[in-house]
């Protein structure tokens, strides 16, 4: 659940929605330009003239404001000096809590208007200009007319979208999702060892062997029962992937995600059995294996990801990276799970670039790859399928004392 929240929140957006610009967007606490500002009165200050054209302009500005916009007539407070010096002197708190002002000065026949804005607000200039334009409409007699200002971001270019979808930022998001899934799934295989250690500690396993149950039948029975139990959290986890509808882990990618989770359980369970001889207390075994699963999974995934980030800047890291890429999928199923999810997500973004923009950004000029392709998730699934009987055979060898 947490992993998909991260994916939904941090996935690169292909387009930004338009934004209506009005002064009420600055009401309350506003974070603008990295600075948090408190705005109590939107476009607040109109200062200047009390009669003639200046007075009509001041009234037009007030009439042009929306119902929920607060426009404060500064002259009505009794101050007639130039803005902003006196306003800062008499109301310093209010001055810092507004985003713009309109001042008027001059004679009744020649009114000069100045628009002030707080540069912490990115949209302050078009907002204050739009308010002034609506006020001019009122002065011209168009009292029912209104100008609406919108910010329409340009569509992202192919180069920028490619950078966002396959760059380091998106790779870090995919790594966070993978690590979070490893944290959750690491608890399940570790719990399978609890009952095995308990039977050994209470001589329950010994009684079964004395009654004629062969070691092969005993361990195959444990394996079959644990796989049935693993299907319950697997289906729940897979259902969450489907419900969230995060593109990288649903739709055409759902089959690869399901097989990755299934083969993880099939390979991880016998690997946990191989560590059972190290423990005699069930609770100790459970806690130790949880920590081991989480540590080995997160460290291996993050280590390979970091080495990939800097392999071009530090070429000496490439041999180490290649060794880890060869060994980790065979001996660490939790690495295969996390890294497989990352590669499925990266492949999804590259396929999306081709479907939406016709850009072929896969290595070798390939335009589209199936998520079950060998170099996406196929080799992780295949290696876990191969290692599952290997780990189970290793546990039987330990049972027969061949590796003691």
XYZ file of C-alpha atoms in Angstrom:
404
model
C 0.000 0.000 0.000
C 2.764 2.449 0.974
C 4.780 1.508 -2.108
C 1.912 2.353 -4.433
C 1.239 5.624 -2.618
C 4.866 6.530 -3.327
C 4.537 5.521 -6.966
C 1.303 7.461 -7.426
C 2.698 10.587 -5.783
C 6.113 10.673 -7.430
C 5.531 9.300 -10.930
C 6.488 11.824 -13.610
C 3.485 13.577 -15.160
C 3.197 13.710 -18.930
C 1.328 17.037 -18.873
C 0.472 19.768 -16.382
C -3.159 20.951 -16.061
C -4.102 24.582 -16.759
C -4.388 26.897 -13.758
C -6.857 29.755 -13.389
C -5.110 32.887 -12.123
C -7.002 34.980 -9.590
C -6.090 36.717 -6.392
C -8.000 34.245 -4.231
C -5.327 31.646 -5.051
C -3.149 33.503 -2.526
C -5.562 33.296 0.405
C -4.303 31.502 3.509
C -0.844 29.957 3.740
C 0.850 30.010 0.371
C 4.144 28.329 -0.490
C 5.711 30.268 -3.326
C 9.278 30.280 -4.503
C 10.396 28.147 -1.582
C 8.980 30.674 0.916
C 5.817 30.217 2.955
C 3.772 33.417 3.210
C 0.509 34.160 4.984
C -1.937 36.192 2.896
C -4.936 37.659 4.727
C -5.968 40.306 2.186
C -5.410 39.341 -1.443
C -4.781 42.408 -3.553
C -5.237 44.691 -0.676
C -4.141 48.158 -1.109
C -5.704 50.908 -3.181
C -4.232 54.249 -2.133
C -4.578 57.648 -3.565
C -7.428 59.868 -4.623
C -10.835 60.513 -3.142
C -12.612 62.285 -5.999
C -12.781 62.516 -9.785
C -11.302 59.869 -12.062
C -9.076 58.494 -9.308
C -12.061 57.789 -7.083
C -13.925 56.103 -9.931
C -10.869 53.984 -10.688
C -10.614 52.934 -7.048
C -14.274 51.933 -7.002
C -13.870 50.060 -10.305
C -11.036 48.026 -8.826
C -13.191 47.085 -5.867
C -16.091 46.161 -8.194
C -13.787 44.067 -10.386
C -12.759 41.866 -7.468
C -14.423 38.486 -7.084
C -16.807 37.871 -4.208
C -14.190 36.047 -2.119
C -11.372 38.492 -2.893
C -10.481 41.038 -0.248
C -9.470 44.402 -1.708
C -8.718 46.992 0.961
C -8.982 50.705 0.239
C -5.960 52.138 2.003
C -7.092 55.754 1.769
C -10.217 54.911 3.745
C -7.976 54.151 6.702
C -6.924 57.785 6.892
C -3.498 57.597 5.254
C -2.879 59.743 2.184
C 0.898 59.655 1.879
C 2.737 57.789 -0.802
C 2.662 54.032 -0.857
C 4.409 51.957 0.384
C 6.408 53.927 2.956
C 3.550 55.023 5.235
C 1.690 51.753 4.820
C 4.774 49.869 5.921
C 5.197 52.239 8.850
C 1.621 51.988 10.147
C 0.736 48.400 9.194
C 3.966 46.431 8.797
C 2.318 43.061 9.452
C -0.360 43.633 6.843
C 2.157 44.781 4.297
C 4.003 41.472 4.522
C 0.717 39.543 4.297
C -0.402 40.767 0.874
C 0.752 39.832 -2.588
C -0.036 42.979 -4.555
C -1.246 46.577 -4.533
C -2.507 49.264 -6.883
C -1.607 52.889 -6.208
C -2.956 56.015 -7.942
C -1.601 59.521 -7.839
C -1.595 62.679 -9.915
C -4.434 65.053 -10.776
C -8.117 64.283 -11.370
C -7.578 64.589 -15.126
C -4.221 62.759 -15.294
C -4.204 59.717 -12.997
C -1.031 57.646 -12.879
C -1.391 54.023 -11.749
C 1.321 51.742 -10.396
C 0.891 47.995 -9.927
C 2.865 46.480 -7.068
C 3.475 42.756 -6.557
C 5.236 40.393 -4.167
C 7.861 38.517 -6.162
C 7.536 35.446 -3.928
C 4.383 34.571 -5.841
C 5.134 33.158 -9.291
C 1.776 34.278 -10.694
C 1.513 37.593 -8.868
C 2.183 39.748 -11.953
C -0.516 38.279 -14.267
C -2.989 38.171 -11.367
C -2.604 41.857 -10.481
C -2.590 42.872 -14.185
C -5.781 40.877 -14.775
C -7.479 42.615 -11.840
C -6.504 45.982 -13.317
C -7.839 44.966 -16.750
C -11.188 44.010 -15.226
C -11.283 47.353 -13.465
C -10.707 49.123 -16.818
C -13.668 47.240 -18.260
C -15.814 48.630 -15.440
C -14.585 52.157 -16.213
C -15.563 51.694 -19.869
C -19.077 50.674 -18.884
C -18.828 46.902 -19.405
C -19.995 46.049 -15.917
C -21.059 42.488 -16.713
C -17.898 41.593 -18.650
C -14.934 39.833 -17.054
C -11.513 38.729 -18.235
C -10.359 35.325 -16.980
C -6.623 34.654 -16.921
C -5.331 31.099 -17.242
C -1.873 29.599 -17.208
C -1.616 26.843 -19.835
C 1.752 25.046 -19.562
C 3.225 24.062 -22.913
C 3.237 20.311 -23.649
C 6.441 18.673 -22.515
C 8.958 18.077 -25.259
C 10.023 14.552 -26.137
C 13.510 15.153 -24.735
C 12.219 16.470 -21.413
C 9.658 13.686 -21.044
C 12.306 11.091 -21.834
C 14.569 12.618 -19.199
C 11.797 12.595 -16.581
C 10.597 9.069 -17.363
C 13.997 7.405 -17.547
C 16.221 9.801 -15.598
C 17.599 9.569 -12.098
C 14.545 11.113 -10.461
C 12.181 8.455 -11.775
C 14.754 5.741 -11.098
C 14.867 6.824 -7.453
C 11.065 6.609 -7.303
C 11.138 3.080 -8.727
C 13.823 2.134 -6.216
C 11.699 3.439 -3.329
C 8.758 1.337 -4.504
C 10.957 -1.745 -4.863
C 12.510 -1.308 -1.408
C 9.086 -0.804 0.173
C 7.774 -4.023 -1.410
C 10.861 -5.871 -0.142
C 10.184 -4.572 3.370
C 6.633 -5.931 3.248
C 7.305 -9.274 1.559
C 10.347 -10.067 3.716
C 8.100 -10.921 6.682
C 6.197 -13.717 4.941
C 8.930 -16.297 4.134
C 10.543 -15.676 7.512
C 7.302 -16.712 9.229
C 7.431 -20.138 7.532
C 10.521 -21.100 9.525
C 8.803 -20.454 12.879
C 6.776 -23.681 12.767
C 9.707 -25.736 11.460
C 11.948 -24.538 14.302
C 9.113 -25.095 16.781
C 8.676 -28.719 15.649
C 12.403 -29.264 15.971
C 12.535 -27.694 19.450
C 9.561 -29.729 20.736
C 10.695 -32.979 19.029
C 7.567 -32.962 16.869
C 9.620 -33.457 13.738
C 11.565 -36.285 15.398
C 8.335 -38.135 16.236
C 7.131 -37.816 12.633
C 10.385 -39.260 11.298
C 10.217 -42.115 13.801
C 6.646 -42.900 12.712
C 7.790 -43.475 9.142
C 7.596 -40.052 7.483
C 10.580 -39.679 5.195
C 12.599 -36.432 5.172
C 11.646 -35.900 1.533
C 7.944 -36.187 2.325
C 8.307 -33.982 5.414
C 9.979 -31.105 3.571
C 7.782 -31.371 0.491
C 4.740 -31.261 2.757
C 6.093 -28.128 4.502
C 6.851 -26.545 1.137
C 3.403 -27.269 -0.305
C 1.613 -25.931 2.788
C 3.736 -22.785 2.930
C 3.116 -22.072 -0.754
C -0.643 -22.339 -0.164
C -0.294 -19.883 2.716
C 1.875 -17.588 0.579
C -0.902 -17.331 -2.019
C -3.091 -15.383 0.425
C -0.771 -12.352 0.928
C 0.308 -12.659 -2.715
C -3.272 -12.260 -3.966
C -3.914 -9.408 -1.518
C -0.749 -7.629 -2.646
C -1.604 -8.181 -6.295
C -5.141 -6.886 -5.729
C -3.722 -3.678 -4.241
C -1.581 -3.232 -7.366
C -4.698 -3.587 -9.505
C -6.861 -1.288 -7.374
C -4.339 1.563 -7.425
C -4.013 1.313 -11.211
C -0.462 2.644 -11.204
C 0.492 2.189 -14.859
C 3.933 0.715 -14.167
C 2.487 -2.169 -12.114
C -0.942 -2.790 -13.641
C -2.527 -3.286 -17.055
C -0.186 -5.055 -19.451
C 2.444 -5.280 -16.688
C 0.202 -7.103 -14.191
C 1.142 -10.578 -15.492
C 4.847 -9.942 -15.010
C 4.244 -8.516 -11.513
C 2.174 -11.575 -10.518
C 4.777 -14.066 -11.789
C 7.530 -12.108 -10.052
C 5.706 -12.294 -6.715
C 4.841 -15.987 -7.188
C 8.362 -17.090 -8.070
C 9.695 -15.010 -5.190
C 7.638 -17.070 -2.754
C 8.567 -20.327 -4.504
C 12.293 -19.569 -4.248
C 12.423 -17.781 -0.909
C 10.657 -20.475 1.121
C 13.228 -23.280 0.598
C 16.026 -20.753 1.079
C 14.595 -20.042 4.534
C 14.489 -23.802 5.233
C 18.233 -23.968 4.643
C 18.762 -21.550 7.553
C 16.576 -23.530 9.974
C 19.496 -25.560 11.484
C 20.981 -22.302 12.818
C 18.105 -21.755 15.284
C 16.516 -23.518 18.202
C 14.134 -20.763 19.378
C 11.248 -19.890 16.987
C 11.028 -16.216 17.936
C 14.768 -15.729 17.472
C 14.582 -17.355 14.056
C 11.669 -15.155 13.007
C 13.251 -11.840 14.019
C 16.681 -12.749 12.662
C 15.377 -13.843 9.274
C 13.155 -10.780 8.935
C 16.143 -8.513 9.527
C 18.267 -10.609 7.151
C 15.664 -10.487 4.377
C 15.154 -6.750 4.674
C 18.863 -5.980 4.957
C 20.046 -8.150 2.070
C 17.180 -7.063 -0.176
C 17.411 -3.324 0.370
C 21.213 -3.180 0.426
C 21.604 -5.220 -2.766
C 18.958 -3.270 -4.695
C 20.251 0.123 -3.553
C 23.887 -0.838 -4.111
C 23.266 -1.874 -7.715
C 21.113 1.209 -8.349
C 23.756 3.585 -6.959
C 26.526 1.889 -8.930
C 24.443 2.267 -12.094
C 23.955 5.972 -11.403
C 27.696 6.617 -11.229
C 29.141 3.984 -13.568
C 29.794 6.556 -16.309
C 31.361 9.035 -13.910
C 33.492 6.389 -12.138
C 34.364 3.635 -14.664
C 36.245 1.660 -11.982
C 32.861 0.713 -10.486
C 31.735 -1.188 -13.594
C 33.461 -4.551 -12.735
C 31.876 -4.548 -9.276
C 28.512 -3.697 -10.782
C 28.776 -6.540 -13.283
C 29.668 -9.061 -10.552
C 26.681 -7.992 -8.436
C 24.324 -8.200 -11.415
C 25.466 -11.759 -12.059
C 25.455 -13.116 -8.486
C 22.527 -11.349 -6.803
C 19.698 -12.774 -8.986
C 20.892 -16.330 -8.285
C 21.411 -16.138 -4.526
C 19.089 -13.322 -3.344
C 15.423 -13.768 -4.311
C 14.539 -10.525 -2.527
C 16.956 -8.723 -4.869
C 15.266 -10.335 -7.868
C 11.856 -9.174 -6.594
C 12.905 -5.566 -6.016
C 15.048 -5.250 -9.106
C 12.400 -6.947 -11.231
C 9.806 -4.379 -10.155
C 12.231 -1.578 -10.996
C 12.937 -2.962 -14.460
C 9.233 -3.494 -15.153
C 8.578 0.154 -14.277
C 11.464 1.448 -16.417
C 10.314 -0.709 -19.341
C 6.780 0.661 -18.932
C 7.980 4.273 -19.235
C 10.034 3.486 -22.320
C 7.079 1.714 -23.934
C 4.898 4.689 -23.030
C 7.293 7.059 -24.794
C 6.922 4.994 -27.964
C 3.120 4.677 -27.736
C 2.563 8.381 -27.079
C 5.366 10.066 -29.039
C 6.829 7.384 -31.302
C 10.199 7.651 -29.528
C 12.288 4.448 -29.491
C 14.405 4.831 -26.361
C 15.122 1.176 -25.550
C 18.764 0.149 -26.011
C 19.564 -0.870 -29.562
C 16.789 1.234 -31.052
C 14.038 -1.189 -29.989
C 10.701 0.593 -29.738
C 8.655 -1.763 -27.551
C 9.467 -4.604 -25.140
C 7.186 -7.064 -23.409
C 7.464 -6.857 -19.591
C 8.193 -10.600 -19.558
C 11.122 -10.202 -21.957
C 14.373 -11.812 -20.807
C 16.186 -8.534 -20.169
C 13.212 -6.999 -18.315
C 11.729 -9.421 -15.770
C 12.170 -12.732 -17.600
C 15.650 -13.537 -16.330
C 14.688 -12.770 -12.708
C 11.656 -15.064 -12.904
C 13.633 -17.820 -14.648
C 16.509 -17.718 -12.164
C 14.171 -17.895 -9.177
C 12.372 -20.873 -10.784
C 15.723 -22.615 -11.269
C 16.935 -21.856 -7.742
C 13.725 -23.005 -6.001
C 14.452 -26.765 -6.465
C 18.148 -26.105 -5.865
C 17.473 -24.619 -2.413
C 15.021 -27.427 -1.631
C 17.616 -30.031 -2.649
C 20.192 -28.233 -0.500
C 17.856 -28.509 2.482
C 17.438 -32.252 1.894
C 21.216 -32.643 1.728
C 21.473 -30.845 5.060
C 18.802 -33.201 6.448
C 20.790 -36.248 5.366
C 23.987 -34.797 6.806
C 25.700 -34.499 3.456
C 26.724 -30.893 4.050
C 27.364 -31.110 7.803
